């Protein structure tokens, strides 16, 4: 079993819908990343968080350290949000590598 | 100005050949990484360098050898290419090791025939 699990693996929605992607992890972490990989292949870091909540435009990321769970929300989704969203964690105790989830493929239809 | 640039973007080669992928970052970061993304889009760390020093070396065949001539460059050389090496390889950098936002290159799609 992977240390970082995402759900769902695939998600299709209509434009305008509220989107939630979940990430659960089984190890102690120092920080969690949400990344976006566009159909063209490039990877962009959306958020890095270690507690609470962060917001950027229509994107919101939350994390619950006690429950080892994070969510990425997209409000008023748009076809340009179609991408693979990847959760990744930095372990605690000096572990300097990111461990990745398997990604969630999001498709927003017009 | 591209922050993290990789070359080439595509690499098609025969089994048994040796090839290199180059990576350069102009962000002034201390730490650079190589990742492999398999056909299922799963990303995994291969190597990490901090100020030209190797700090992460995952279970990667000896045929893969990273080289960091200075902290702005991290190259990946692959000897005796095998079919299973076909993947997308991403370079990334961060200001420091562990816990920082990482900036990714556009990826190099390697196809071994």
mmCIF file of N, CA, C and O in Angstrom, chain A:
data_model
loop_
_atom_site.group_PDB
_atom_site.id
_atom_site.type_symbol
_atom_site.label_atom_id
_atom_site.label_comp_id
_atom_site.label_asym_id
_atom_site.label_seq_id
_atom_site.Cartn_x
_atom_site.Cartn_y
_atom_site.Cartn_z
ATOM 1 N N UNK A 1 0.848 -1.185 0.000
ATOM 2 C CA UNK A 1 0.000 0.000 0.000
ATOM 3 C C UNK A 1 0.891 1.245 0.000
ATOM 4 O O UNK A 1 1.871 1.333 0.717
ATOM 5 N N UNK A 2 0.529 2.216 -0.852
ATOM 6 C CA UNK A 2 1.297 3.443 -0.964
ATOM 7 C C UNK A 2 1.144 4.264 0.303
ATOM 8 O O UNK A 2 0.091 4.254 0.947
ATOM 9 N N UNK A 3 2.211 5.000 0.654
ATOM 10 C CA UNK A 3 2.151 5.850 1.836
ATOM 11 C C UNK A 3 1.193 7.024 1.642
ATOM 12 O O UNK A 3 0.742 7.629 2.610
ATOM 13 N N UNK A 4 0.935 7.385 0.406
ATOM 14 C CA UNK A 4 0.049 8.509 0.086
ATOM 15 C C UNK A 4 -1.023 8.006 -0.877
ATOM 16 O O UNK A 4 -0.702 7.502 -1.951
ATOM 17 N N UNK A 5 -2.274 8.115 -0.452
ATOM 18 C CA UNK A 5 -3.389 7.627 -1.266
ATOM 19 C C UNK A 5 -4.315 8.788 -1.611
ATOM 20 O O UNK A 5 -4.683 9.578 -0.729
ATOM 21 N N UNK A 6 -4.685 8.872 -2.880
ATOM 22 C CA UNK A 6 -5.614 9.906 -3.311
ATOM 23 C C UNK A 6 -6.926 9.288 -3.760
ATOM 24 O O UNK A 6 -6.963 8.172 -4.260
ATOM 25 N N UNK A 7 -7.987 10.067 -3.598
ATOM 26 C CA UNK A 7 -9.285 9.650 -4.132
ATOM 27 C C UNK A 7 -10.072 10.877 -4.558
ATOM 28 O O UNK A 7 -9.946 11.952 -3.933
ATOM 29 N N UNK A 8 -10.863 10.778 -5.625
ATOM 30 C CA UNK A 8 -10.917 9.602 -6.494
ATOM 31 C C UNK A 8 -9.710 9.563 -7.434
ATOM 32 O O UNK A 8 -8.943 10.517 -7.491
ATOM 33 N N UNK A 9 -9.559 8.475 -8.175
ATOM 34 C CA UNK A 9 -8.473 8.416 -9.156
ATOM 35 C C UNK A 9 -8.845 9.190 -10.407
ATOM 36 O O UNK A 9 -7.977 9.758 -11.069
ATOM 37 N N UNK A 10 -10.120 9.175 -10.739
ATOM 38 C CA UNK A 10 -10.630 9.911 -11.897
ATOM 39 C C UNK A 10 -11.901 10.633 -11.477
ATOM 40 O O UNK A 10 -12.711 10.090 -10.719
ATOM 41 N N UNK A 11 -12.057 11.842 -11.999
ATOM 42 C CA UNK A 11 -13.227 12.636 -11.660
ATOM 43 C C UNK A 11 -13.633 13.456 -12.875
ATOM 44 O O UNK A 11 -12.810 14.193 -13.434
ATOM 45 N N UNK A 12 -14.877 13.302 -13.283
ATOM 46 C CA UNK A 12 -15.430 14.091 -14.391
ATOM 47 C C UNK A 12 -16.592 14.903 -13.854
ATOM 48 O O UNK A 12 -17.443 14.374 -13.131
ATOM 49 N N UNK A 13 -16.611 16.176 -14.178
ATOM 50 C CA UNK A 13 -17.661 17.063 -13.671
ATOM 51 C C UNK A 13 -18.021 18.083 -14.730
ATOM 52 O O UNK A 13 -17.311 18.244 -15.740
ATOM 53 N N UNK A 14 -19.121 18.767 -14.504
ATOM 54 C CA UNK A 14 -19.566 19.834 -15.404
ATOM 55 C C UNK A 14 -18.998 21.163 -14.938
ATOM 56 O O UNK A 14 -18.781 21.392 -13.734
ATOM 57 N N UNK A 15 -18.794 22.029 -15.903
ATOM 58 C CA UNK A 15 -18.314 23.373 -15.606
ATOM 59 C C UNK A 15 -19.171 24.008 -14.530
ATOM 60 O O UNK A 15 -20.402 23.920 -14.558
ATOM 61 N N UNK A 16 -18.522 24.647 -13.575
ATOM 62 C CA UNK A 16 -19.244 25.333 -12.507
ATOM 63 C C UNK A 16 -19.370 24.523 -11.230
ATOM 64 O O UNK A 16 -19.668 25.076 -10.168
ATOM 65 N N UNK A 17 -19.150 23.227 -11.300
ATOM 66 C CA UNK A 17 -19.307 22.386 -10.114
ATOM 67 C C UNK A 17 -18.176 22.607 -9.116
ATOM 68 O O UNK A 17 -17.062 23.020 -9.479
ATOM 69 N N UNK A 18 -18.477 22.329 -7.851
ATOM 70 C CA UNK A 18 -17.502 22.379 -6.762
ATOM 71 C C UNK A 18 -16.794 21.025 -6.725
ATOM 72 O O UNK A 18 -17.435 19.988 -6.674
ATOM 73 N N UNK A 19 -15.469 21.078 -6.745
ATOM 74 C CA UNK A 19 -14.669 19.852 -6.850
ATOM 75 C C UNK A 19 -13.902 19.625 -5.550
ATOM 76 O O UNK A 19 -13.338 20.568 -4.972
ATOM 77 N N UNK A 20 -13.859 18.363 -5.109
ATOM 78 C CA UNK A 20 -13.031 18.000 -3.953
ATOM 79 C C UNK A 20 -12.188 16.787 -4.307
ATOM 80 O O UNK A 20 -12.717 15.777 -4.790
ATOM 81 N N UNK A 21 -10.907 16.898 -4.060
ATOM 82 C CA UNK A 21 -9.971 15.787 -4.224
ATOM 83 C C UNK A 21 -9.344 15.524 -2.861
ATOM 84 O O UNK A 21 -8.935 16.462 -2.169
ATOM 85 N N UNK A 22 -9.284 14.259 -2.479
ATOM 86 C CA UNK A 22 -8.810 13.896 -1.149
ATOM 87 C C UNK A 22 -7.454 13.215 -1.179
ATOM 88 O O UNK A 22 -7.107 12.523 -2.142
ATOM 89 N N UNK A 23 -6.711 13.411 -0.090
ATOM 90 C CA UNK A 23 -5.385 12.808 0.040
ATOM 91 C C UNK A 23 -5.221 12.324 1.481
ATOM 92 O O UNK A 23 -5.407 13.116 2.417
ATOM 93 N N UNK A 24 -4.904 11.056 1.633
ATOM 94 C CA UNK A 24 -4.619 10.499 2.966
ATOM 95 C C UNK A 24 -3.206 9.951 2.973
ATOM 96 O O UNK A 24 -2.750 9.402 1.970
ATOM 97 N N UNK A 25 -2.517 10.096 4.085
ATOM 98 C CA UNK A 25 -1.153 9.626 4.172
ATOM 99 C C UNK A 25 -0.960 8.868 5.480
ATOM 100 O O UNK A 25 -1.704 9.074 6.440
ATOM 101 N N UNK A 26 0.014 7.987 5.497
ATOM 102 C CA UNK A 26 0.142 7.078 6.632
ATOM 103 C C UNK A 26 1.386 7.349 7.480
ATOM 104 O O UNK A 26 1.633 6.650 8.457
ATOM 105 N N UNK A 27 2.171 8.370 7.114
ATOM 106 C CA UNK A 27 3.406 8.660 7.846
ATOM 107 C C UNK A 27 3.310 10.045 8.464
ATOM 108 O O UNK A 27 2.486 10.862 8.056
ATOM 109 N N UNK A 28 4.171 10.299 9.464
ATOM 110 C CA UNK A 28 4.266 11.656 9.993
ATOM 111 C C UNK A 28 4.902 12.550 8.948
ATOM 112 O O UNK A 28 5.814 12.131 8.252
ATOM 113 N N UNK A 29 4.395 13.759 8.823
ATOM 114 C CA UNK A 29 4.916 14.631 7.770
ATOM 115 C C UNK A 29 5.320 15.980 8.330
ATOM 116 O O UNK A 29 4.876 16.399 9.399
ATOM 117 N N UNK A 30 6.188 16.654 7.579
ATOM 118 C CA UNK A 30 6.524 18.032 7.932
ATOM 119 C C UNK A 30 5.764 19.007 7.031
ATOM 120 O O UNK A 30 5.532 20.148 7.427
ATOM 121 N N UNK A 31 5.395 18.569 5.831
ATOM 122 C CA UNK A 31 4.644 19.434 4.919
ATOM 123 C C UNK A 31 3.996 18.589 3.832
ATOM 124 O O UNK A 31 4.454 17.477 3.546
ATOM 125 N N UNK A 32 2.945 19.137 3.249
ATOM 126 C CA UNK A 32 2.230 18.460 2.168
ATOM 127 C C UNK A 32 2.121 19.406 0.987
ATOM 128 O O UNK A 32 1.883 20.611 1.154
ATOM 129 N N UNK A 33 2.348 18.864 -0.199
ATOM 130 C CA UNK A 33 2.241 19.639 -1.432
ATOM 131 C C UNK A 33 1.026 19.193 -2.228
ATOM 132 O O UNK A 33 0.719 18.004 -2.280
ATOM 133 N N UNK A 34 0.396 20.139 -2.902
ATOM 134 C CA UNK A 34 -0.515 19.834 -3.991
ATOM 135 C C UNK A 34 0.116 20.352 -5.277
ATOM 136 O O UNK A 34 0.547 21.505 -5.351
ATOM 137 N N UNK A 35 0.160 19.470 -6.268
ATOM 138 C CA UNK A 35 0.772 19.792 -7.553
ATOM 139 C C UNK A 35 -0.261 19.590 -8.654
ATOM 140 O O UNK A 35 -1.206 18.800 -8.500
ATOM 141 N N UNK A 36 -0.076 20.314 -9.754
ATOM 142 C CA UNK A 36 -0.969 20.188 -10.905
ATOM 143 C C UNK A 36 -0.126 19.818 -12.115
ATOM 144 O O UNK A 36 0.896 20.474 -12.381
ATOM 145 N N UNK A 37 -0.561 18.780 -12.825
ATOM 146 C CA UNK A 37 0.131 18.403 -14.051
ATOM 147 C C UNK A 37 -0.850 18.546 -15.209
ATOM 148 O O UNK A 37 -1.846 17.834 -15.293
ATOM 149 N N UNK A 38 -0.528 19.476 -16.114
ATOM 150 C CA UNK A 38 -1.403 19.755 -17.240
ATOM 151 C C UNK A 38 -1.253 18.701 -18.317
ATOM 152 O O UNK A 38 -0.249 17.972 -18.353
ATOM 153 N N UNK A 39 -2.249 18.616 -19.213
ATOM 154 C CA UNK A 39 -2.182 17.635 -20.295
ATOM 155 C C UNK A 39 -0.881 17.723 -21.090
ATOM 156 O O UNK A 39 -0.387 16.723 -21.575
ATOM 157 N N UNK A 40 -0.295 18.905 -21.177
ATOM 158 C CA UNK A 40 0.986 19.056 -21.873
ATOM 159 C C UNK A 40 2.145 18.432 -21.123
ATOM 160 O O UNK A 40 3.236 18.270 -21.669
ATOM 161 N N UNK A 41 1.941 18.092 -19.846
ATOM 162 C CA UNK A 41 2.953 17.374 -19.083
ATOM 163 C C UNK A 41 3.650 18.173 -17.996
ATOM 164 O O UNK A 41 4.224 17.577 -17.089
ATOM 165 N N UNK A 42 3.619 19.506 -18.074
ATOM 166 C CA UNK A 42 4.333 20.307 -17.087
ATOM 167 C C UNK A 42 3.720 20.189 -15.699
ATOM 168 O O UNK A 42 2.513 19.992 -15.547
ATOM 169 N N UNK A 43 4.560 20.276 -14.665
ATOM 170 C CA UNK A 43 4.107 20.150 -13.275
ATOM 171 C C UNK A 43 4.322 21.482 -12.570
ATOM 172 O O UNK A 43 5.405 22.069 -12.634
ATOM 173 N N UNK A 44 3.265 21.919 -11.876
ATOM 174 C CA UNK A 44 3.318 23.187 -11.163
ATOM 175 C C UNK A 44 2.916 22.949 -9.714
ATOM 176 O O UNK A 44 1.954 22.218 -9.441
ATOM 177 N N UNK A 45 3.631 23.548 -8.795
ATOM 178 C CA UNK A 45 3.269 23.448 -7.391
ATOM 179 C C UNK A 45 2.145 24.433 -7.110
ATOM 180 O O UNK A 45 2.253 25.625 -7.410
ATOM 181 N N UNK A 46 1.037 23.939 -6.532
ATOM 182 C CA UNK A 46 -0.107 24.807 -6.218
ATOM 183 C C UNK A 46 -0.024 25.324 -4.783
ATOM 184 O O UNK A 46 -0.224 26.512 -4.532
ATOM 185 N N UNK A 47 0.201 24.417 -3.857
ATOM 186 C CA UNK A 47 0.241 24.767 -2.444
ATOM 187 C C UNK A 47 1.273 23.912 -1.728
ATOM 188 O O UNK A 47 1.507 22.771 -2.102
ATOM 189 N N UNK A 48 1.845 24.504 -0.676
ATOM 190 C CA UNK A 48 2.562 23.714 0.309
ATOM 191 C C UNK A 48 1.987 24.115 1.658
ATOM 192 O O UNK A 48 1.893 25.298 1.955
ATOM 193 N N UNK A 49 1.537 23.124 2.439
ATOM 194 C CA UNK A 49 0.963 23.466 3.734
ATOM 195 C C UNK A 49 1.315 22.437 4.783
ATOM 196 O O UNK A 49 1.531 21.274 4.477
ATOM 197 N N UNK A 50 1.373 22.906 6.014
ATOM 198 C CA UNK A 50 1.665 22.010 7.134
ATOM 199 C C UNK A 50 0.577 22.094 8.200
ATOM 200 O O UNK A 50 0.573 21.298 9.141
ATOM 201 N N UNK A 51 -0.346 23.047 8.051
ATOM 202 C CA UNK A 51 -1.476 23.137 8.974
ATOM 203 C C UNK A 51 -2.538 24.022 8.351
ATOM 204 O O UNK A 51 -2.233 24.849 7.477
ATOM 205 N N UNK A 52 -3.774 23.844 8.806
ATOM 206 C CA UNK A 52 -4.845 24.772 8.467
ATOM 207 C C UNK A 52 -5.279 24.741 7.016
ATOM 208 O O UNK A 52 -5.587 23.702 6.457
ATOM 209 N N UNK A 53 -5.304 25.907 6.418
ATOM 210 C CA UNK A 53 -5.959 26.088 5.128
ATOM 211 C C UNK A 53 -5.217 27.156 4.338
ATOM 212 O O UNK A 53 -4.717 28.126 4.918
ATOM 213 N N UNK A 54 -5.155 26.976 3.012
ATOM 214 C CA UNK A 54 -4.611 28.020 2.144
ATOM 215 C C UNK A 54 -5.540 28.193 0.960
ATOM 216 O O UNK A 54 -6.163 27.236 0.494
ATOM 217 N N UNK A 55 -5.602 29.429 0.455
ATOM 218 C CA UNK A 55 -6.500 29.748 -0.660
ATOM 219 C C UNK A 55 -5.728 30.534 -1.704
ATOM 220 O O UNK A 55 -4.944 31.436 -1.378
ATOM 221 N N UNK A 56 -5.953 30.157 -2.969
ATOM 222 C CA UNK A 56 -5.365 30.921 -4.058
ATOM 223 C C UNK A 56 -6.362 30.934 -5.189
ATOM 224 O O UNK A 56 -6.595 29.926 -5.858
ATOM 225 N N UNK A 57 -7.008 32.097 -5.368
ATOM 226 C CA UNK A 57 -8.037 32.196 -6.405
ATOM 227 C C UNK A 57 -9.179 31.255 -6.085
ATOM 228 O O UNK A 57 -9.764 31.297 -4.998
ATOM 229 N N UNK A 58 -9.490 30.360 -7.037
ATOM 230 C CA UNK A 58 -10.607 29.417 -6.848
ATOM 231 C C UNK A 58 -10.159 28.112 -6.180
ATOM 232 O O UNK A 58 -10.952 27.189 -6.015
ATOM 233 N N UNK A 59 -8.908 28.034 -5.822
ATOM 234 C CA UNK A 59 -8.374 26.809 -5.219
ATOM 235 C C UNK A 59 -8.214 26.981 -3.715
ATOM 236 O O UNK A 59 -7.745 28.025 -3.261
ATOM 237 N N UNK A 60 -8.620 25.951 -2.991
ATOM 238 C CA UNK A 60 -8.483 25.952 -1.533
ATOM 239 C C UNK A 60 -7.887 24.605 -1.125
ATOM 240 O O UNK A 60 -8.356 23.559 -1.586
ATOM 241 N N UNK A 61 -6.878 24.645 -0.270
ATOM 242 C CA UNK A 61 -6.301 23.399 0.250
ATOM 243 C C UNK A 61 -6.408 23.417 1.760
ATOM 244 O O UNK A 61 -6.151 24.435 2.402
ATOM 245 N N UNK A 62 -6.808 22.269 2.316
ATOM 246 C CA UNK A 62 -6.906 22.144 3.764
ATOM 247 C C UNK A 62 -6.121 20.918 4.201
ATOM 248 O O UNK A 62 -5.916 19.980 3.422
ATOM 249 N N UNK A 63 -5.693 20.929 5.448
ATOM 250 C CA UNK A 63 -5.003 19.772 5.980
ATOM 251 C C UNK A 63 -5.412 19.558 7.433
ATOM 252 O O UNK A 63 -5.589 20.525 8.186
ATOM 253 N N UNK A 64 -5.607 18.287 7.806
ATOM 254 C CA UNK A 64 -5.895 17.914 9.188
ATOM 255 C C UNK A 64 -4.778 16.955 9.606
ATOM 256 O O UNK A 64 -4.769 15.791 9.213
ATOM 257 N N UNK A 65 -3.839 17.481 10.386
ATOM 258 C CA UNK A 65 -2.650 16.698 10.750
ATOM 259 C C UNK A 65 -3.035 15.480 11.609
ATOM 260 O O UNK A 65 -2.489 14.395 11.431
ATOM 261 N N UNK A 66 -3.978 15.674 12.522
ATOM 262 C CA UNK A 66 -4.375 14.563 13.409
ATOM 263 C C UNK A 66 -4.966 13.411 12.615
ATOM 264 O O UNK A 66 -4.698 12.244 12.892
ATOM 265 N N UNK A 67 -5.776 13.748 11.605
ATOM 266 C CA UNK A 67 -6.423 12.704 10.803
ATOM 267 C C UNK A 67 -5.569 12.278 9.616
ATOM 268 O O UNK A 67 -5.970 11.398 8.855
ATOM 269 N N UNK A 68 -4.423 12.915 9.411
ATOM 270 C CA UNK A 68 -3.524 12.595 8.289
ATOM 271 C C UNK A 68 -4.305 12.667 6.971
ATOM 272 O O UNK A 68 -4.302 11.720 6.165
ATOM 273 N N UNK A 69 -4.898 13.813 6.744
ATOM 274 C CA UNK A 69 -5.768 13.965 5.588
ATOM 275 C C UNK A 69 -5.714 15.399 5.077
ATOM 276 O O UNK A 69 -5.653 16.358 5.853
ATOM 277 N N UNK A 70 -5.727 15.525 3.753
ATOM 278 C CA UNK A 70 -5.776 16.837 3.130
ATOM 279 C C UNK A 70 -6.797 16.807 2.001
ATOM 280 O O UNK A 70 -7.046 15.752 1.405
ATOM 281 N N UNK A 71 -7.398 17.943 1.743
ATOM 282 C CA UNK A 71 -8.321 18.068 0.615
ATOM 283 C C UNK A 71 -7.933 19.262 -0.238
ATOM 284 O O UNK A 71 -7.451 20.277 0.277
ATOM 285 N N UNK A 72 -8.165 19.109 -1.538
ATOM 286 C CA UNK A 72 -8.018 20.212 -2.487
ATOM 287 C C UNK A 72 -9.399 20.483 -3.067
ATOM 288 O O UNK A 72 -10.056 19.573 -3.566
ATOM 289 N N UNK A 73 -9.853 21.732 -2.936
ATOM 290 C CA UNK A 73 -11.163 22.107 -3.455
ATOM 291 C C UNK A 73 -10.981 23.095 -4.598
ATOM 292 O O UNK A 73 -10.104 23.955 -4.556
ATOM 293 N N UNK A 74 -11.835 22.967 -5.598
ATOM 294 C CA UNK A 74 -11.892 23.933 -6.688
ATOM 295 C C UNK A 74 -13.320 24.451 -6.756
ATOM 296 O O UNK A 74 -14.270 23.669 -6.919
ATOM 297 N N UNK A 75 -13.480 25.762 -6.601
ATOM 298 C CA UNK A 75 -14.819 26.348 -6.715
ATOM 299 C C UNK A 75 -15.041 26.830 -8.142
ATOM 300 O O UNK A 75 -14.078 27.182 -8.842
ATOM 301 N N UNK A 76 -16.294 26.829 -8.571
ATOM 302 C CA UNK A 76 -16.672 27.299 -9.918
ATOM 303 C C UNK A 76 -15.730 26.723 -10.970
ATOM 304 O O UNK A 76 -15.054 27.449 -11.707
ATOM 305 N N UNK A 77 -15.653 25.400 -11.038
ATOM 306 C CA UNK A 77 -14.685 24.728 -11.914
ATOM 307 C C UNK A 77 -14.888 25.127 -13.379
ATOM 308 O O UNK A 77 -15.992 25.471 -13.830
ATOM 309 N N UNK A 78 -13.768 25.069 -14.104
ATOM 310 C CA UNK A 78 -13.724 25.508 -15.494
ATOM 311 C C UNK A 78 -12.963 24.456 -16.295
ATOM 312 O O UNK A 78 -12.076 23.797 -15.746
ATOM 313 N N UNK A 79 -13.268 24.293 -17.592
ATOM 314 C CA UNK A 79 -12.526 23.303 -18.391
ATOM 315 C C UNK A 79 -11.006 23.444 -18.307
ATOM 316 O O UNK A 79 -10.295 22.445 -18.387
ATOM 317 N N UNK A 80 -10.504 24.668 -18.099
ATOM 318 C CA UNK A 80 -9.043 24.823 -18.016
ATOM 319 C C UNK A 80 -8.477 24.230 -16.721
ATOM 320 O O UNK A 80 -7.259 24.112 -16.572
ATOM 321 N N UNK A 81 -9.357 23.848 -15.779
ATOM 322 C CA UNK A 81 -8.889 23.161 -14.562
ATOM 323 C C UNK A 81 -8.602 21.683 -14.824
ATOM 324 O O UNK A 81 -8.080 20.982 -13.952
ATOM 325 N N UNK A 82 -8.965 21.201 -16.009
ATOM 326 C CA UNK A 82 -8.734 19.789 -16.343
ATOM 327 C C UNK A 82 -7.240 19.503 -16.317
ATOM 328 O O UNK A 82 -6.445 20.147 -17.021
ATOM 329 N N UNK A 83 -6.854 18.561 -15.480
ATOM 330 C CA UNK A 83 -5.440 18.259 -15.261
ATOM 331 C C UNK A 83 -5.367 17.058 -14.318
ATOM 332 O O UNK A 83 -6.391 16.571 -13.830
ATOM 333 N N UNK A 84 -4.145 16.606 -14.056
ATOM 334 C CA UNK A 84 -3.928 15.616 -13.003
ATOM 335 C C UNK A 84 -3.447 16.371 -11.767
ATOM 336 O O UNK A 84 -2.506 17.181 -11.857
ATOM 337 N N UNK A 85 -4.080 16.124 -10.640
ATOM 338 C CA UNK A 85 -3.712 16.771 -9.382
ATOM 339 C C UNK A 85 -3.025 15.740 -8.500
ATOM 340 O O UNK A 85 -3.537 14.636 -8.293
ATOM 341 N N UNK A 86 -1.851 16.116 -8.011
ATOM 342 C CA UNK A 86 -0.996 15.171 -7.302
ATOM 343 C C UNK A 86 -0.725 15.697 -5.899
ATOM 344 O O UNK A 86 -0.347 16.858 -5.716
ATOM 345 N N UNK A 87 -0.918 14.823 -4.922
ATOM 346 C CA UNK A 87 -0.596 15.119 -3.533
ATOM 347 C C UNK A 87 0.770 14.511 -3.229
ATOM 348 O O UNK A 87 1.081 13.399 -3.690
ATOM 349 N N UNK A 88 1.607 15.223 -2.488
ATOM 350 C CA UNK A 88 2.927 14.694 -2.139
ATOM 351 C C UNK A 88 3.291 15.178 -0.745
ATOM 352 O O UNK A 88 2.935 16.299 -0.366
ATOM 353 N N UNK A 89 4.009 14.335 0.001
ATOM 354 C CA UNK A 89 4.341 14.711 1.377
ATOM 355 C C UNK A 89 5.849 14.638 1.605
ATOM 356 O O UNK A 89 6.557 13.808 1.023
ATOM 357 N N UNK A 90 6.313 15.552 2.449
ATOM 358 C CA UNK A 90 7.662 15.472 3.011
ATOM 359 C C UNK A 90 7.537 14.773 4.356
ATOM 360 O O UNK A 90 6.773 15.206 5.212
ATOM 361 N N UNK A 91 8.312 13.701 4.549
ATOM 362 C CA UNK A 91 8.290 13.012 5.832
ATOM 363 C C UNK A 91 8.922 13.864 6.917
ATOM 364 O O UNK A 91 9.617 14.849 6.641
ATOM 365 N N UNK A 92 8.698 13.484 8.171
ATOM 366 C CA UNK A 92 9.301 14.192 9.306
ATOM 367 C C UNK A 92 10.684 13.672 9.560
ATOM 368 O O UNK A 92 11.116 12.689 8.987
ATOM 369 N N UNK A 93 11.428 14.354 10.459
ATOM 370 C CA UNK A 93 12.712 13.839 10.913
ATOM 371 C C UNK A 93 13.795 13.915 9.868
ATOM 372 O O UNK A 93 14.628 13.021 9.752
ATOM 373 N N UNK A 94 13.816 14.993 9.112
ATOM 374 C CA UNK A 94 14.917 15.183 8.175
ATOM 375 C C UNK A 94 14.775 14.465 6.860
ATOM 376 O O UNK A 94 15.669 14.550 6.031
ATOM 377 N N UNK A 95 13.669 13.740 6.649
ATOM 378 C CA UNK A 95 13.472 13.079 5.349
ATOM 379 C C UNK A 95 13.309 14.169 4.298
ATOM 380 O O UNK A 95 12.398 14.970 4.381
ATOM 381 N N UNK A 96 14.189 14.189 3.332
ATOM 382 C CA UNK A 96 14.240 15.324 2.431
ATOM 383 C C UNK A 96 13.641 15.018 1.080
ATOM 384 O O UNK A 96 13.919 15.710 0.118
ATOM 385 N N UNK A 97 12.832 13.969 1.008
ATOM 386 C CA UNK A 97 12.271 13.625 -0.286
ATOM 387 C C UNK A 97 10.750 13.698 -0.242
ATOM 388 O O UNK A 97 10.114 13.480 0.791
ATOM 389 N N UNK A 98 10.186 14.023 -1.411
ATOM 390 C CA UNK A 98 8.740 14.009 -1.575
ATOM 391 C C UNK A 98 8.295 12.584 -1.907
ATOM 392 O O UNK A 98 8.898 11.922 -2.743
ATOM 393 N N UNK A 99 7.202 12.156 -1.239
ATOM 394 C CA UNK A 99 6.557 10.885 -1.582
ATOM 395 C C UNK A 99 5.209 11.244 -2.188
ATOM 396 O O UNK A 99 4.430 11.993 -1.582
ATOM 397 N N UNK A 100 4.923 10.710 -3.375
ATOM 398 C CA UNK A 100 3.781 11.150 -4.164
ATOM 399 C C UNK A 100 2.603 10.190 -4.076
ATOM 400 O O UNK A 100 2.784 8.972 -3.983
ATOM 401 N N UNK A 101 1.401 10.754 -4.161
ATOM 402 C CA UNK A 101 0.216 9.960 -4.429
ATOM 403 C C UNK A 101 0.157 9.622 -5.908
ATOM 404 O O UNK A 101 0.971 10.098 -6.711
ATOM 405 N N UNK A 102 -0.835 8.822 -6.258
ATOM 406 C CA UNK A 102 -0.919 8.336 -7.637
ATOM 407 C C UNK A 102 -1.598 9.327 -8.569
ATOM 408 O O UNK A 102 -1.634 9.120 -9.774
ATOM 409 N N UNK A 103 -2.094 10.432 -8.007
ATOM 410 C CA UNK A 103 -2.712 11.454 -8.846
ATOM 411 C C UNK A 103 -4.199 11.250 -9.039
ATOM 412 O O UNK A 103 -4.702 10.127 -8.983
ATOM 413 N N UNK A 104 -4.908 12.343 -9.258
ATOM 414 C CA UNK A 104 -6.342 12.340 -9.590
ATOM 415 C C UNK A 104 -6.507 13.052 -10.911
ATOM 416 O O UNK A 104 -6.137 14.217 -11.046
ATOM 417 N N UNK A 105 -7.053 12.337 -11.880
ATOM 418 C CA UNK A 105 -7.281 12.941 -13.199
ATOM 419 C C UNK A 105 -8.644 13.620 -13.195
ATOM 420 O O UNK A 105 -9.671 12.961 -13.054
ATOM 421 N N UNK A 106 -8.635 14.943 -13.334
ATOM 422 C CA UNK A 106 -9.870 15.741 -13.322
ATOM 423 C C UNK A 106 -10.193 16.213 -14.725
ATOM 424 O O UNK A 106 -9.338 16.793 -15.403
ATOM 425 N N UNK A 107 -11.432 15.976 -15.140
ATOM 426 C CA UNK A 107 -11.918 16.470 -16.434
ATOM 427 C C UNK A 107 -13.160 17.309 -16.178
ATOM 428 O O UNK A 107 -14.112 16.828 -15.560
ATOM 429 N N UNK A 108 -13.102 18.553 -16.623
ATOM 430 C CA UNK A 108 -14.263 19.450 -16.490
ATOM 431 C C UNK A 108 -14.847 19.666 -17.878
ATOM 432 O O UNK A 108 -14.169 20.188 -18.772
ATOM 433 N N UNK A 109 -16.077 19.267 -18.053
ATOM 434 C CA UNK A 109 -16.748 19.417 -19.347
ATOM 435 C C UNK A 109 -17.519 20.726 -19.405
ATOM 436 O O UNK A 109 -18.107 21.151 -18.411
ATOM 437 N N UNK A 110 -17.488 21.374 -20.586
ATOM 438 C CA UNK A 110 -18.188 22.654 -20.715
ATOM 439 C C UNK A 110 -19.697 22.470 -20.701
ATOM 440 O O UNK A 110 -20.217 21.395 -20.937
#
